[in-house]
Amino acid sequence: MCGIVGYVGSQSAVPVLVEGLSRLEYRGYDSAGIAVLSAKGTRVFRKVGRVRDLEASLPGRIAGKVGIGHTRWATHGPATQDNAHPQTSADGRVSVVHNGIIDNASSLRERLAAQGVKFTSDTDTEVIAHLVAGSEAGTLEGAVLDALSRITGTYAIAVIDERRPDRIVAARNGSPLILGVGDREMFVASDLAALVRHTTSVVHLDDGELATVTSSEFRTFSRDEENTAKSPTSIDLETDDVGLDGHQHYMHSEILEQPTSVERMLRGRLDDRFGTARLDGLNLGPRQLRGFRRVKILGCGSAYYAGQIGAAMIEELARIPADAEPASEFRYRNPIIEPDTLYVAVSQSGETADTAFAVREVKRKGGQVIGLVNVVGSAIARESDGGIYLHAGPEIAVASTKALTHMAIGFAMLALSLGRVRDLSISDGQRIIAGLRSLPGQILQIADDEPHIAEVARDLAAAPSLFFIGRVRGFPVAREGAQKFKEVSYRHAEAYQASELKHGPLALIDESLPTVAIVPDDELTERNLASMQQIAARGGRLVAITHPGVAVGALAAASITVPKNEPELDPILLTIPLQLMAYHAALSLGHDIDKPRNLAKSVTVE
Ligand code: AGP
């Protein structure tokens, strides 16, 4: 979703801004733009389409060492050049880039229009540019504060002003914003990815905080103009490791990287002797872990499905009631927060607005939240009381793959920790640990089957609509399989509990609607085979995702067999062929796999 980059220093700003924007491309966007302060005033360039289209449209040399840039994902108004950011004041003096949504934009527009302001875009952001330019405060900081006092909503903004050509003023409320501290140069960005080429020293702004950056210093302050005196922290250079590694797409690279990334995640975290996990970051001792009577997992989209896989693991291994709920709905139902419930926020980006709001709702009501988060130092990681970092490394493709596998493994480790202070025996704990250790090798075996999976996928891609079915442990696997398939292939894919088919959806089954059935070798195999029978009897075509020895026989037109692990961990492996299947379906359809239409990597708006 929208990205921000800002530069002030001794280099020419344009290449820094363009390179920063291209590093933010993975977040998803539909237009891009930059504004640079030059001796001749502010020069603004905007373009619908890719950053490379913007770059190609720029004149040869644009002098200027201070500038801001943006990739926009349309919210207010369509993706047009006029709606792209930066947005400027009527006289062109003030330029603003903005992520987030200004809730009272329409009433402010009406008021400003009544005062004679002419709007040139449909955006909520343009309002900010006019408010800053219209402020009578004597400083840019004062003018930004004035503007912010009149708006409600979420934002990360960076503002430049021809009258103060030495600085960028930035502010954050609900959308991520980071300062990068360099040697005689400073950066502003919505995402670490835009900074890693230039500096490893960063300052995370908090909600309600503002900052001024000049080439030699930065200052952070509150809305009451009190200095907040932040010190820079060092970021992990692993963040820069975002190459395609010989693959055509990030999604493919990220799926096939899992044997290595999973091994890295597990390193040092498994305690064979006591059959448990070592999770120091949880900040919870055995007594506190024993005190929880319930676990509530909150996440969005695929992270929510990973949460459902996790809830099943926690119920099975720790025997604590656990469930997952879409974080996007949570705060709207005025949830009851219980002191003996452990709330778990799960997020790859750590910046998903809906999940961050859910965390705040829990904390406001006195609940205890831990985060299962991939991006170190992200908002959800910082706002949680403790957590488990996923260590999946950067995930660029919009369709999440390795991060979900890591989430499920994180939940398995949490289930071990909760289980071993309850009734989970040492030997059962050790059984799960052995299962976790087998995962990297077993994922490699699945990857070896890629040509077969690709063939099945190409066949499925021809169908306009598909079902994915599973039962109990297999149901979140089916949901995630359908989610991945629809995200990148744009095919209608719907997940059902296999048991629910006969209560309605079976009416849709015919030869044109294939079903992908999750059929693990477990206590429900017979029931799953019975569901397949019901589909086959109605002429439905079936693809089974199954284990060695399961007699899917003639019921399935094709089957993909994954190695068997412990029953509680099987969902992790059953999900992986579905990732490859979605990838190859999209590949055969010629889609933009890493940046599917209409989607963004980090959904930082409500
Ligand atoms: C996954 O493929 C999706 N792009 C999406 O559902 C994603 O999982 C969701 O938006 C949550 O993102 P997060 O993990 O960064 O919070």
Coordinates of C-alpha atoms and ligand atoms in Angstrom, one line a residue, residues 299-305 346-353 355 372 380 395 397-401 403-404 407 480 483-484 487 596 599-603, ligand 1:
G299 CA -5.0 -11.4 12.3
C300 CA -6.2 -10.5 8.8
G301 CA -6.5 -12.4 5.5
S302 CA -3.9 -15.2 5.4
A303 CA -2.6 -14.3 8.8
Y304 CA -6.0 -15.0 10.1
Y305 CA -6.0 -18.4 8.5
V346 CA -0.3 -12.2 14.0
S347 CA 1.1 -10.2 11.1
Q348 CA 3.8 -10.5 8.5
S349 CA 4.2 -6.7 8.1
G350 CA 3.5 -5.7 11.7
E351 CA 1.8 -2.7 10.1
T352 CA -1.6 -3.9 9.1
A353 CA -3.9 -1.2 10.3
T355 CA -4.5 -5.7 13.3
L372 CA 3.7 -13.1 16.1
I380 CA 2.5 -4.3 16.1
E395 CA 8.7 -11.0 2.0
A397 CA 5.4 -10.8 -3.1
V398 CA 1.9 -9.5 -2.1
A399 CA 0.7 -13.1 -1.8
S400 CA 2.2 -14.2 1.5
T401 CA 3.8 -17.7 1.6
A403 CA 5.6 -15.8 6.4
L404 CA 2.4 -18.0 6.8
M407 CA 3.4 -18.1 11.6
E480 CA -5.6 -20.5 2.7
Q483 CA -7.1 -17.4 -0.7
K484 CA -3.8 -17.9 -2.4
E487 CA -5.2 -13.6 -5.1
P596 CA -1.8 -8.9 -8.2
L599 CA -4.0 -5.7 -3.8
A600 CA -1.3 -4.2 -1.6
K601 CA 1.4 -5.8 0.5
S602 CA 0.8 -4.0 3.7
V603 CA -2.7 -2.8 4.2
Ligands
AGP1 C1 -1.8 -12.8 2.0 O1 -1.5 -13.5 0.8 C2 -2.6 -11.5 1.7 N1 -1.9 -10.7 0.9 C3 -3.2 -10.9 2.9 O2 -4.3 -11.6 3.2 C4 -2.3 -10.7 4.2 O3 -2.1 -11.9 4.8 C5 -3.1 -9.8 5.2 O4 -3.3 -8.5 4.6 C6 -2.4 -9.6 6.5 O5 -1.1 -9.0 6.3 P1 -0.1 -9.0 7.5 O6 0.3 -10.4 7.7 O7 1.1 -8.1 7.0 O8 -0.7 -8.4 8.7

